[in-house]
Amino acid sequence: MTSVPLQVYYKLIVDWSSADDQTRRAAEEQIEKLLDLTHGQIDVFVQALCELLCHPQRTAAEHRQRIAILLRTRILTPSPLKTDEPYFCRLHPSTQTKLLEVLLAQIGSDPDVNTRNCITDCVCQLTAHTLGIASLRALYETSNFMQCIVALYQKSAAAASGNDNSGTLSVTNCINALQIFGYLCLNCADADLVIQHKSLILKELEHSFKQHSNVKVRIAALEAIQLAISACASAGDLIKFVPSITAAAHFLSETLNAETSRVAVRQQQSPDYVADDTDFQHSLFILEIVVSICASAPRLFADCAPPYKYKSPLLEFCTVLIQIAATTTAQYPSKVRIMALEFFLTLAENDSSLARKKRVIPQSVLTLCMDYFL
């Protein structure tokens, strides 16, 4: 590949990760030279990074993460010389192929969870800026990109079996695949590859959200659905998500009840125990996602016009969220009650006609405000 030993590049990454400012700055300067397109060394450097990334036995997890961060921030983002394309588009085709193959291989096989997450960020960034480029279509097709991501999800969907380590890695794979699905819908909706597989992607998102037993996976699926909703161009496409939003209300109710029960047990064991945000972490994640949906697509909470016969999920959410006000305030931390209020305020702010038609929205705001201040 190159006359420069691979260990030289590895030492460069190690120095770039150093806590010593002088050592790190010297490494940064050398990396900048290697990335400078006019020096003609970028392909050799990226090939070396690929070799280091795909050999966990030779490259420490910390440094594999740094390599993934370097690839994401400098190779897979738009370059300053050509703002509409990342450096990836200026690489030799063989380097492009190598990089994509390594990312797709390591996203599901690296032994370190954090490294897999960093590689997922790389894939999301790469597809956001290059999947729609006609000259790269053949690259994605020959690398079986979509088939690899679907396989990553499907092999991990039944994830939490086996020993603790394998279960954790499988859940990570499932969450990362769902994240990629969501960002494909958000950033690449017009790309031919996404159009061809959109129905499959949405089917997998819905299946994972409604039927997976792992709470973290279901939250990841809901977040991916939220990204897909943000990319909807027509009312017809948007309305199809109403059943998922109704299911989100039930999911929120289940999660709130489960986390409330755990807090009650802790309070029985220690009467002075005071619940905080960490006790309701999953509920807060769900609330934040639902509030984002309120901001981008408030019409999902309105009554459906013919020919659609879906029931508005608004009352489902009202039932769940008003329970927060009806329960002893000491049971829920401040952020949970604020997010419940934020749900109704965001709906009213983004669709004032809905707030006027649905009196339950201002009534709920008043109830939650009284609970918060009294």
mmCIF file of C-alpha atoms in Angstrom:
data_model
loop_
_atom_site.group_PDB
_atom_site.id
_atom_site.type_symbol
_atom_site.label_atom_id
_atom_site.label_comp_id
_atom_site.label_asym_id
_atom_site.label_seq_id
_atom_site.Cartn_x
_atom_site.Cartn_y
_atom_site.Cartn_z
ATOM 1 C CA MET A 1 0.000 0.000 0.000
ATOM 2 C CA THR A 2 2.749 2.475 0.959
ATOM 3 C CA SER A 3 6.430 2.540 1.876
ATOM 4 C CA VAL A 4 5.519 4.232 5.172
ATOM 5 C CA PRO A 5 5.054 1.576 7.873
ATOM 6 C CA LEU A 6 1.542 1.348 9.295
ATOM 7 C CA GLN A 7 2.927 1.901 12.779
ATOM 8 C CA VAL A 8 3.972 5.425 11.778
ATOM 9 C CA TYR A 9 0.350 6.331 11.144
ATOM 10 C CA TYR A 10 -0.717 4.600 14.327
ATOM 11 C CA LYS A 11 1.775 6.651 16.348
ATOM 12 C CA LEU A 12 0.339 9.752 14.694
ATOM 13 C CA ILE A 13 -3.154 8.828 15.941
ATOM 14 C CA VAL A 14 -1.777 8.034 19.402
ATOM 15 C CA ASP A 15 -0.036 11.422 19.542
ATOM 16 C CA TRP A 16 -3.206 13.149 18.323
ATOM 17 C CA SER A 17 -5.005 11.546 21.291
ATOM 18 C CA SER A 18 -2.331 12.684 23.750
ATOM 19 C CA ALA A 19 -3.133 14.832 26.777
ATOM 20 C CA ASP A 20 0.088 16.745 26.162
ATOM 21 C CA ASP A 21 -0.708 19.922 24.210
ATOM 22 C CA GLN A 22 2.618 20.083 22.392
ATOM 23 C CA THR A 23 2.475 16.449 21.278
ATOM 24 C CA ARG A 24 -1.157 16.791 20.167
ATOM 25 C CA ARG A 25 -0.556 20.019 18.213
ATOM 26 C CA ALA A 26 2.395 18.505 16.371
ATOM 27 C CA ALA A 27 0.245 15.523 15.396
ATOM 28 C CA GLU A 28 -2.566 17.822 14.256
ATOM 29 C CA GLU A 29 -0.180 19.704 11.979
ATOM 30 C CA GLN A 30 1.033 16.462 10.428
ATOM 31 C CA ILE A 31 -2.537 15.232 9.922
ATOM 32 C CA GLU A 32 -3.436 18.514 8.198
ATOM 33 C CA LYS A 33 -0.567 17.990 5.761
ATOM 34 C CA LEU A 34 -1.714 14.461 5.002
ATOM 35 C CA LEU A 35 -5.268 15.711 4.407
ATOM 36 C CA ASP A 36 -4.154 18.537 2.135
ATOM 37 C CA LEU A 37 -5.347 17.536 -1.340
ATOM 38 C CA THR A 38 -2.449 19.346 -3.002
ATOM 39 C CA HIS A 39 0.089 17.053 -1.318
ATOM 40 C CA GLY A 40 -1.399 13.920 -2.887
ATOM 41 C CA GLN A 41 -1.115 11.809 0.286
ATOM 42 C CA ILE A 42 -4.735 11.688 1.364
ATOM 43 C CA ASP A 43 -5.525 8.333 -0.294
ATOM 44 C CA VAL A 44 -2.542 6.639 1.331
ATOM 45 C CA PHE A 45 -3.501 8.136 4.700
ATOM 46 C CA VAL A 46 -7.155 7.053 4.470
ATOM 47 C CA GLN A 47 -6.117 3.546 3.402
ATOM 48 C CA ALA A 48 -3.854 3.390 6.469
ATOM 49 C CA LEU A 49 -6.700 4.560 8.724
ATOM 50 C CA CYS A 50 -8.883 1.809 7.279
ATOM 51 C CA GLU A 51 -6.239 -0.798 8.081
ATOM 52 C CA LEU A 52 -5.955 0.438 11.647
ATOM 53 C CA LEU A 53 -9.712 0.596 12.124
ATOM 54 C CA CYS A 54 -10.380 -2.947 10.941
ATOM 55 C CA HIS A 55 -7.772 -4.587 13.174
ATOM 56 C CA PRO A 56 -8.966 -4.234 16.801
ATOM 57 C CA GLN A 57 -6.280 -6.614 17.983
ATOM 58 C CA ARG A 58 -3.602 -4.129 16.889
ATOM 59 C CA THR A 59 -5.366 -0.818 17.496
ATOM 60 C CA ALA A 60 -6.681 0.156 20.939
ATOM 61 C CA ALA A 61 -10.393 0.974 21.274
ATOM 62 C CA GLU A 62 -9.639 4.579 22.247
ATOM 63 C CA HIS A 63 -7.630 5.070 19.081
ATOM 64 C CA ARG A 64 -10.190 3.326 16.865
ATOM 65 C CA GLN A 65 -12.732 5.813 18.172
ATOM 66 C CA ARG A 66 -10.376 8.678 17.352
ATOM 67 C CA ILE A 67 -9.905 7.316 13.838
ATOM 68 C CA ALA A 68 -13.674 7.163 13.346
ATOM 69 C CA ILE A 69 -14.015 10.738 14.613
ATOM 70 C CA LEU A 70 -11.259 11.888 12.256
ATOM 71 C CA LEU A 71 -12.924 10.180 9.297
ATOM 72 C CA ARG A 72 -16.322 11.657 10.165
ATOM 73 C CA THR A 73 -15.162 15.237 10.745
ATOM 74 C CA ARG A 74 -12.536 15.561 8.009
ATOM 75 C CA ILE A 75 -13.235 12.989 5.282
ATOM 76 C CA LEU A 76 -16.996 12.529 5.329
ATOM 77 C CA THR A 77 -18.100 16.160 5.806
ATOM 78 C CA PRO A 78 -18.151 18.839 3.070
ATOM 79 C CA SER A 79 -14.670 20.142 2.354
ATOM 80 C CA PRO A 80 -13.724 23.835 2.451
ATOM 81 C CA LEU A 81 -12.554 23.647 -1.172
ATOM 82 C CA LYS A 82 -15.842 22.253 -2.461
ATOM 83 C CA THR A 83 -18.590 23.039 -0.003
ATOM 84 C CA ASP A 84 -21.193 20.776 -1.609
ATOM 85 C CA GLU A 85 -19.046 17.628 -1.401
ATOM 86 C CA PRO A 86 -16.887 16.012 1.294
ATOM 87 C CA TYR A 87 -13.275 14.936 0.768
ATOM 88 C CA PHE A 88 -14.662 11.436 0.260
ATOM 89 C CA CYS A 89 -15.730 12.441 -3.246
ATOM 90 C CA ARG A 90 -12.136 13.431 -4.106
ATOM 91 C CA LEU A 91 -10.652 10.096 -3.069
ATOM 92 C CA HIS A 92 -9.581 7.454 -5.590
ATOM 93 C CA PRO A 93 -12.427 4.984 -6.279
ATOM 94 C CA SER A 94 -10.440 2.150 -4.715
ATOM 95 C CA THR A 95 -10.046 4.199 -1.514
ATOM 96 C CA GLN A 96 -13.746 5.028 -1.486
ATOM 97 C CA THR A 97 -14.583 1.335 -1.834
ATOM 98 C CA LYS A 98 -12.134 0.354 0.897
ATOM 99 C CA LEU A 99 -13.463 2.951 3.331
ATOM 100 C CA LEU A 100 -17.119 2.046 2.795
ATOM 101 C CA GLU A 101 -16.394 -1.685 3.075
ATOM 102 C CA VAL A 102 -14.477 -1.196 6.336
ATOM 103 C CA LEU A 103 -17.241 0.949 7.849
ATOM 104 C CA LEU A 104 -19.909 -1.604 6.914
ATOM 105 C CA ALA A 105 -17.805 -4.485 8.258
ATOM 106 C CA GLN A 106 -16.767 -2.880 11.537
ATOM 107 C CA ILE A 107 -20.128 -1.336 12.427
ATOM 108 C CA GLY A 108 -21.348 -4.767 13.445
ATOM 109 C CA SER A 109 -18.135 -6.540 14.392
ATOM 110 C CA ASP A 110 -15.920 -4.162 16.370
ATOM 111 C CA PRO A 111 -15.657 -5.529 19.926
ATOM 112 C CA ASP A 112 -16.105 -2.082 21.502
ATOM 113 C CA VAL A 113 -19.588 -0.559 21.825
ATOM 114 C CA ASN A 114 -18.387 3.056 21.715
ATOM 115 C CA THR A 115 -16.372 2.382 18.561
ATOM 116 C CA ARG A 116 -19.449 0.911 16.888
ATOM 117 C CA ASN A 117 -21.366 4.061 17.819
ATOM 118 C CA CYS A 118 -18.631 6.260 16.327
ATOM 119 C CA ILE A 119 -18.663 4.216 13.114
ATOM 120 C CA THR A 120 -22.445 4.589 12.959
ATOM 121 C CA ASP A 121 -21.995 8.366 13.092
ATOM 122 C CA CYS A 122 -19.558 8.014 10.181
ATOM 123 C CA VAL A 123 -22.112 6.096 8.105
ATOM 124 C CA CYS A 124 -24.855 8.635 8.864
ATOM 125 C CA GLN A 125 -22.581 11.509 7.886
ATOM 126 C CA LEU A 126 -21.351 9.790 4.728
ATOM 127 C CA THR A 127 -24.815 8.921 3.432
ATOM 128 C CA ALA A 128 -26.192 12.370 4.261
ATOM 129 C CA HIS A 129 -23.716 13.991 1.867
ATOM 130 C CA THR A 130 -23.056 11.349 -0.789
ATOM 131 C CA LEU A 131 -25.920 8.866 -1.158
ATOM 132 C CA GLY A 132 -27.707 11.134 -3.613
ATOM 133 C CA ILE A 133 -24.638 11.740 -5.804
ATOM 134 C CA ALA A 134 -25.153 9.969 -9.140
ATOM 135 C CA SER A 135 -21.457 9.190 -9.644
ATOM 136 C CA LEU A 136 -21.383 7.236 -6.371
ATOM 137 C CA ARG A 137 -24.539 5.207 -6.969
ATOM 138 C CA ALA A 138 -22.575 2.242 -8.304
ATOM 139 C CA LEU A 139 -20.357 2.281 -5.201
ATOM 140 C CA TYR A 140 -23.331 1.907 -2.870
ATOM 141 C CA GLU A 141 -24.917 -0.758 -5.057
ATOM 142 C CA THR A 142 -21.798 -2.915 -5.462
ATOM 143 C CA SER A 143 -21.038 -2.688 -1.747
ATOM 144 C CA ASN A 144 -24.593 -3.912 -0.982
ATOM 145 C CA PHE A 145 -24.934 -0.962 1.378
ATOM 146 C CA MET A 146 -28.656 -1.231 2.090
ATOM 147 C CA GLN A 147 -28.541 -5.010 2.393
ATOM 148 C CA CYS A 148 -25.752 -4.683 4.973
ATOM 149 C CA ILE A 149 -27.728 -2.237 7.131
ATOM 150 C CA VAL A 150 -30.906 -4.323 6.901
ATOM 151 C CA ALA A 151 -28.926 -7.441 7.835
ATOM 152 C CA LEU A 152 -27.320 -5.583 10.743
ATOM 153 C CA TYR A 153 -30.786 -4.788 12.076
ATOM 154 C CA GLN A 154 -32.431 -8.134 11.398
ATOM 155 C CA LYS A 155 -29.619 -10.202 12.932
ATOM 156 C CA SER A 156 -29.792 -8.068 16.070
ATOM 157 C CA ALA A 157 -33.539 -7.595 16.358
ATOM 158 C CA ALA A 158 -33.955 -10.519 18.712
ATOM 159 C CA ALA A 159 -31.050 -9.126 20.622
ATOM 160 C CA ALA A 160 -31.078 -9.570 24.339
ATOM 161 C CA SER A 161 -30.438 -13.320 24.407
ATOM 162 C CA GLY A 162 -27.114 -14.943 25.263
ATOM 163 C CA ASN A 163 -24.536 -13.673 27.702
ATOM 164 C CA ASP A 164 -24.440 -10.060 28.856
ATOM 165 C CA ASN A 165 -21.695 -8.968 26.447
ATOM 166 C CA SER A 166 -23.264 -10.463 23.321
ATOM 167 C CA GLY A 167 -26.653 -9.075 24.337
ATOM 168 C CA THR A 168 -25.231 -5.579 24.797
ATOM 169 C CA LEU A 169 -23.471 -5.664 21.429
ATOM 170 C CA SER A 170 -26.594 -6.952 19.683
ATOM 171 C CA VAL A 171 -28.715 -4.202 21.203
ATOM 172 C CA THR A 172 -26.074 -1.684 20.112
ATOM 173 C CA ASN A 173 -26.210 -3.038 16.555
ATOM 174 C CA CYS A 174 -29.999 -2.833 16.521
ATOM 175 C CA ILE A 175 -30.013 0.749 17.817
ATOM 176 C CA ASN A 176 -27.308 1.821 15.365
ATOM 177 C CA ALA A 177 -29.145 0.285 12.404
ATOM 178 C CA LEU A 178 -32.326 2.094 13.444
ATOM 179 C CA GLN A 179 -30.379 5.353 13.700
ATOM 180 C CA ILE A 180 -29.075 4.882 10.161
ATOM 181 C CA PHE A 181 -32.606 4.105 8.899
ATOM 182 C CA GLY A 182 -33.881 7.316 10.482
ATOM 183 C CA TYR A 183 -31.167 9.501 9.006
ATOM 184 C CA LEU A 184 -31.578 7.891 5.591
ATOM 185 C CA CYS A 185 -35.250 8.914 5.679
ATOM 186 C CA LEU A 186 -34.363 12.416 6.885
ATOM 187 C CA ASN A 187 -31.370 13.264 4.704
ATOM 188 C CA CYS A 188 -31.648 10.976 1.682
ATOM 189 C CA ALA A 189 -35.378 10.680 0.991
ATOM 190 C CA ASP A 190 -34.856 11.529 -2.694
ATOM 191 C CA ALA A 191 -32.006 9.072 -3.270
ATOM 192 C CA ASP A 192 -32.974 6.161 -5.505
ATOM 193 C CA LEU A 193 -31.579 3.609 -3.060
ATOM 194 C CA VAL A 194 -33.769 4.934 -0.242
ATOM 195 C CA ILE A 195 -36.848 5.213 -2.459
ATOM 196 C CA GLN A 196 -36.426 1.560 -3.475
ATOM 197 C CA HIS A 197 -36.201 0.399 0.139
ATOM 198 C CA LYS A 198 -38.404 2.940 1.910
ATOM 199 C CA SER A 199 -41.341 0.618 2.509
ATOM 200 C CA LEU A 200 -38.978 -1.973 4.016
ATOM 201 C CA ILE A 201 -37.314 0.658 6.207
ATOM 202 C CA LEU A 202 -40.625 1.948 7.548
ATOM 203 C CA LYS A 203 -41.851 -1.600 8.140
ATOM 204 C CA GLU A 204 -38.736 -2.414 10.173
ATOM 205 C CA LEU A 205 -39.073 0.813 12.177
ATOM 206 C CA GLU A 206 -42.695 0.112 13.035
ATOM 207 C CA HIS A 207 -42.018 -3.529 13.882
ATOM 208 C CA SER A 208 -39.101 -2.647 16.143
ATOM 209 C CA PHE A 209 -41.015 0.109 17.925
ATOM 210 C CA LYS A 210 -44.159 -1.897 18.586
ATOM 211 C CA GLN A 211 -42.781 -5.375 19.216
ATOM 212 C CA HIS A 212 -39.220 -5.250 20.507
ATOM 213 C CA SER A 213 -38.838 -6.122 24.178
ATOM 214 C CA ASN A 214 -35.881 -3.806 24.855
ATOM 215 C CA VAL A 215 -36.863 -0.277 25.956
ATOM 216 C CA LYS A 216 -33.728 1.320 24.499
ATOM 217 C CA VAL A 217 -34.361 -0.268 21.118
ATOM 218 C CA ARG A 218 -37.968 0.929 21.137
ATOM 219 C CA ILE A 219 -36.835 4.463 21.964
ATOM 220 C CA ALA A 220 -34.316 4.321 19.105
ATOM 221 C CA ALA A 221 -37.067 3.148 16.754
ATOM 222 C CA LEU A 222 -39.352 5.975 17.890
ATOM 223 C CA GLU A 223 -36.574 8.484 17.290
ATOM 224 C CA ALA A 224 -36.041 7.072 13.795
ATOM 225 C CA ILE A 225 -39.783 7.353 13.157
ATOM 226 C CA GLN A 226 -39.600 10.989 14.278
ATOM 227 C CA LEU A 227 -36.853 11.622 11.696
ATOM 228 C CA ALA A 228 -38.938 9.919 9.008
ATOM 229 C CA ILE A 229 -41.929 12.077 9.962
ATOM 230 C CA SER A 230 -39.803 15.226 9.626
ATOM 231 C CA ALA A 231 -39.035 14.263 6.025
ATOM 232 C CA CYS A 232 -42.653 13.632 4.971
ATOM 233 C CA ALA A 233 -43.570 15.768 1.988
ATOM 234 C CA SER A 234 -47.308 15.022 1.755
ATOM 235 C CA ALA A 235 -50.228 14.824 4.154
ATOM 236 C CA GLY A 236 -51.013 11.320 2.896
ATOM 237 C CA ASP A 237 -47.558 10.045 3.846
ATOM 238 C CA LEU A 238 -47.779 11.792 7.212
ATOM 239 C CA ILE A 239 -51.179 10.412 8.210
ATOM 240 C CA LYS A 240 -49.840 6.851 7.936
ATOM 241 C CA PHE A 241 -47.782 7.514 11.078
ATOM 242 C CA VAL A 242 -50.834 8.158 13.298
ATOM 243 C CA PRO A 243 -50.982 4.545 14.592
ATOM 244 C CA SER A 244 -47.325 4.788 15.597
ATOM 245 C CA ILE A 245 -47.985 8.029 17.490
ATOM 246 C CA THR A 246 -50.895 6.377 19.297
ATOM 247 C CA ALA A 247 -48.576 3.516 20.192
ATOM 248 C CA ALA A 248 -46.090 6.094 21.478
ATOM 249 C CA ALA A 249 -48.676 7.275 24.024
ATOM 250 C CA HIS A 250 -49.097 3.722 25.295
ATOM 251 C CA PHE A 251 -45.312 3.262 25.365
ATOM 252 C CA LEU A 252 -44.938 6.452 27.396
ATOM 253 C CA SER A 253 -47.601 5.273 29.841
ATOM 254 C CA GLU A 254 -45.918 1.879 30.275
ATOM 255 C CA THR A 255 -42.509 3.459 30.774
ATOM 256 C CA LEU A 256 -43.749 6.061 33.253
ATOM 257 C CA ASN A 257 -45.512 3.366 35.272
ATOM 258 C CA ALA A 258 -42.434 1.126 35.288
ATOM 259 C CA GLU A 259 -40.110 3.921 36.361
ATOM 260 C CA THR A 260 -42.608 5.144 38.960
ATOM 261 C CA SER A 261 -42.780 1.644 40.436
ATOM 262 C CA ARG A 262 -38.999 1.493 40.703
ATOM 263 C CA VAL A 263 -38.959 4.845 42.498
ATOM 264 C CA ALA A 264 -41.657 3.619 44.907
ATOM 265 C CA VAL A 265 -39.508 0.606 45.787
ATOM 266 C CA ARG A 266 -36.502 2.838 46.467
ATOM 267 C CA GLN A 267 -38.629 5.127 48.636
ATOM 268 C CA GLN A 268 -39.856 2.143 50.640
ATOM 269 C CA GLN A 269 -36.280 1.060 51.192
ATOM 270 C CA SER A 270 -35.144 4.592 52.004
ATOM 271 C CA PRO A 271 -37.954 7.018 53.037
ATOM 272 C CA ASP A 272 -35.713 10.028 52.381
ATOM 273 C CA TYR A 273 -35.094 9.031 48.769
ATOM 274 C CA VAL A 274 -35.974 11.831 46.312
ATOM 275 C CA ALA A 275 -36.488 10.971 42.652
ATOM 276 C CA ASP A 276 -34.443 12.855 40.075
ATOM 277 C CA ASP A 277 -34.179 12.938 36.268
ATOM 278 C CA THR A 278 -32.115 9.748 36.109
ATOM 279 C CA ASP A 279 -35.009 7.797 37.628
ATOM 280 C CA PHE A 280 -37.191 8.784 34.656
ATOM 281 C CA GLN A 281 -34.514 8.750 31.959
ATOM 282 C CA HIS A 282 -36.464 6.646 29.467
ATOM 283 C CA SER A 283 -39.693 8.592 29.968
ATOM 284 C CA LEU A 284 -37.834 11.828 29.352
ATOM 285 C CA PHE A 285 -36.316 10.457 26.137
ATOM 286 C CA ILE A 286 -39.782 9.521 24.900
ATOM 287 C CA LEU A 287 -41.234 12.903 25.867
ATOM 288 C CA GLU A 288 -38.433 14.756 24.066
ATOM 289 C CA ILE A 289 -39.034 12.756 20.895
ATOM 290 C CA VAL A 290 -42.803 13.277 21.048
ATOM 291 C CA VAL A 291 -42.336 17.024 21.596
ATOM 292 C CA SER A 292 -40.137 17.101 18.478
ATOM 293 C CA ILE A 293 -42.963 15.421 16.568
ATOM 294 C CA CYS A 294 -45.380 18.065 17.900
ATOM 295 C CA ALA A 295 -43.088 20.759 16.507
ATOM 296 C CA SER A 296 -42.598 19.239 13.049
ATOM 297 C CA ALA A 297 -45.979 17.583 12.461
ATOM 298 C CA PRO A 298 -48.731 18.865 14.792
ATOM 299 C CA ARG A 299 -51.392 17.721 12.313
ATOM 300 C CA LEU A 300 -50.750 14.142 13.478
ATOM 301 C CA PHE A 301 -52.677 15.046 16.627
ATOM 302 C CA ALA A 302 -55.697 16.435 14.776
ATOM 303 C CA ASP A 303 -58.749 14.500 13.637
ATOM 304 C CA CYS A 304 -58.144 12.653 10.372
ATOM 305 C CA ALA A 305 -60.163 13.750 7.376
ATOM 306 C CA PRO A 306 -61.756 11.141 5.068
ATOM 307 C CA PRO A 307 -60.790 8.727 3.613
ATOM 308 C CA TYR A 308 -58.540 8.120 6.620
ATOM 309 C CA LYS A 309 -60.231 6.635 9.677
ATOM 310 C CA TYR A 310 -57.454 6.900 12.237
ATOM 311 C CA LYS A 311 -58.412 8.227 15.642
ATOM 312 C CA SER A 312 -56.478 11.256 16.885
ATOM 313 C CA PRO A 313 -53.852 10.233 19.487
ATOM 314 C CA LEU A 314 -54.265 13.525 21.353
ATOM 315 C CA LEU A 315 -56.606 12.191 24.057
ATOM 316 C CA GLU A 316 -54.276 9.243 24.623
ATOM 317 C CA PHE A 317 -51.466 11.654 25.454
ATOM 318 C CA CYS A 318 -53.735 13.841 27.572
ATOM 319 C CA THR A 319 -54.696 10.835 29.690
ATOM 320 C CA VAL A 320 -51.048 9.930 30.266
ATOM 321 C CA LEU A 321 -49.688 13.415 30.869
ATOM 322 C CA ILE A 322 -52.453 14.683 33.145
ATOM 323 C CA GLN A 323 -51.675 11.756 35.452
ATOM 324 C CA ILE A 324 -48.386 13.518 36.141
ATOM 325 C CA ALA A 325 -50.316 16.423 37.614
ATOM 326 C CA ALA A 326 -52.761 14.177 39.436
ATOM 327 C CA THR A 327 -49.999 12.256 41.209
ATOM 328 C CA THR A 328 -48.099 13.558 44.214
ATOM 329 C CA THR A 329 -45.658 16.138 42.860
ATOM 330 C CA ALA A 330 -42.791 14.749 44.915
ATOM 331 C CA GLN A 331 -42.968 11.596 42.833
ATOM 332 C CA TYR A 332 -41.925 13.253 39.582
ATOM 333 C CA PRO A 333 -38.854 15.466 39.157
ATOM 334 C CA SER A 334 -39.330 18.943 37.771
ATOM 335 C CA LYS A 335 -38.108 18.107 34.268
ATOM 336 C CA VAL A 336 -40.757 15.421 33.759
ATOM 337 C CA ARG A 337 -43.564 17.842 34.583
ATOM 338 C CA ILE A 338 -41.986 20.571 32.454
ATOM 339 C CA MET A 339 -41.763 18.211 29.458
ATOM 340 C CA ALA A 340 -45.411 17.237 29.937
ATOM 341 C CA LEU A 341 -46.316 20.921 29.791
ATOM 342 C CA GLU A 342 -43.994 21.413 26.817
ATOM 343 C CA PHE A 343 -45.994 18.837 24.840
ATOM 344 C CA PHE A 344 -49.162 20.949 24.945
ATOM 345 C CA LEU A 345 -47.392 24.284 24.515
ATOM 346 C CA THR A 346 -45.521 23.014 21.445
ATOM 347 C CA LEU A 347 -48.756 21.791 19.873
ATOM 348 C CA ALA A 348 -50.431 25.157 20.494
ATOM 349 C CA GLU A 349 -47.421 27.100 19.206
ATOM 350 C CA ASN A 350 -47.150 25.133 15.969
ATOM 351 C CA ASP A 351 -50.863 24.726 15.233
ATOM 352 C CA SER A 352 -52.960 27.421 16.881
ATOM 353 C CA SER A 353 -56.122 26.268 15.074
ATOM 354 C CA LEU A 354 -55.743 22.841 16.679
ATOM 355 C CA ALA A 355 -55.457 24.475 20.115
ATOM 356 C CA ARG A 356 -58.654 26.420 19.446
ATOM 357 C CA LYS A 357 -60.562 23.356 18.263
ATOM 358 C CA LYS A 358 -59.333 21.029 21.002
ATOM 359 C CA ARG A 359 -60.234 22.585 24.332
ATOM 360 C CA VAL A 360 -58.398 19.797 26.088
ATOM 361 C CA ILE A 361 -55.090 21.475 25.117
ATOM 362 C CA PRO A 362 -55.568 24.754 27.068
ATOM 363 C CA GLN A 363 -57.303 22.840 29.867
ATOM 364 C CA SER A 364 -54.300 20.536 30.180
ATOM 365 C CA VAL A 365 -51.893 23.477 30.161
ATOM 366 C CA LEU A 366 -53.835 25.054 33.022
ATOM 367 C CA THR A 367 -53.908 21.797 35.001
ATOM 368 C CA LEU A 368 -50.179 21.214 34.615
ATOM 369 C CA CYS A 369 -49.334 24.822 35.458
ATOM 370 C CA MET A 370 -51.402 24.691 38.630
ATOM 371 C CA ASP A 371 -49.683 21.460 39.612
ATOM 372 C CA TYR A 372 -46.278 22.977 38.999
ATOM 373 C CA PHE A 373 -46.757 26.227 40.854
ATOM 374 C CA LEU A 374 -49.093 25.245 43.707
#
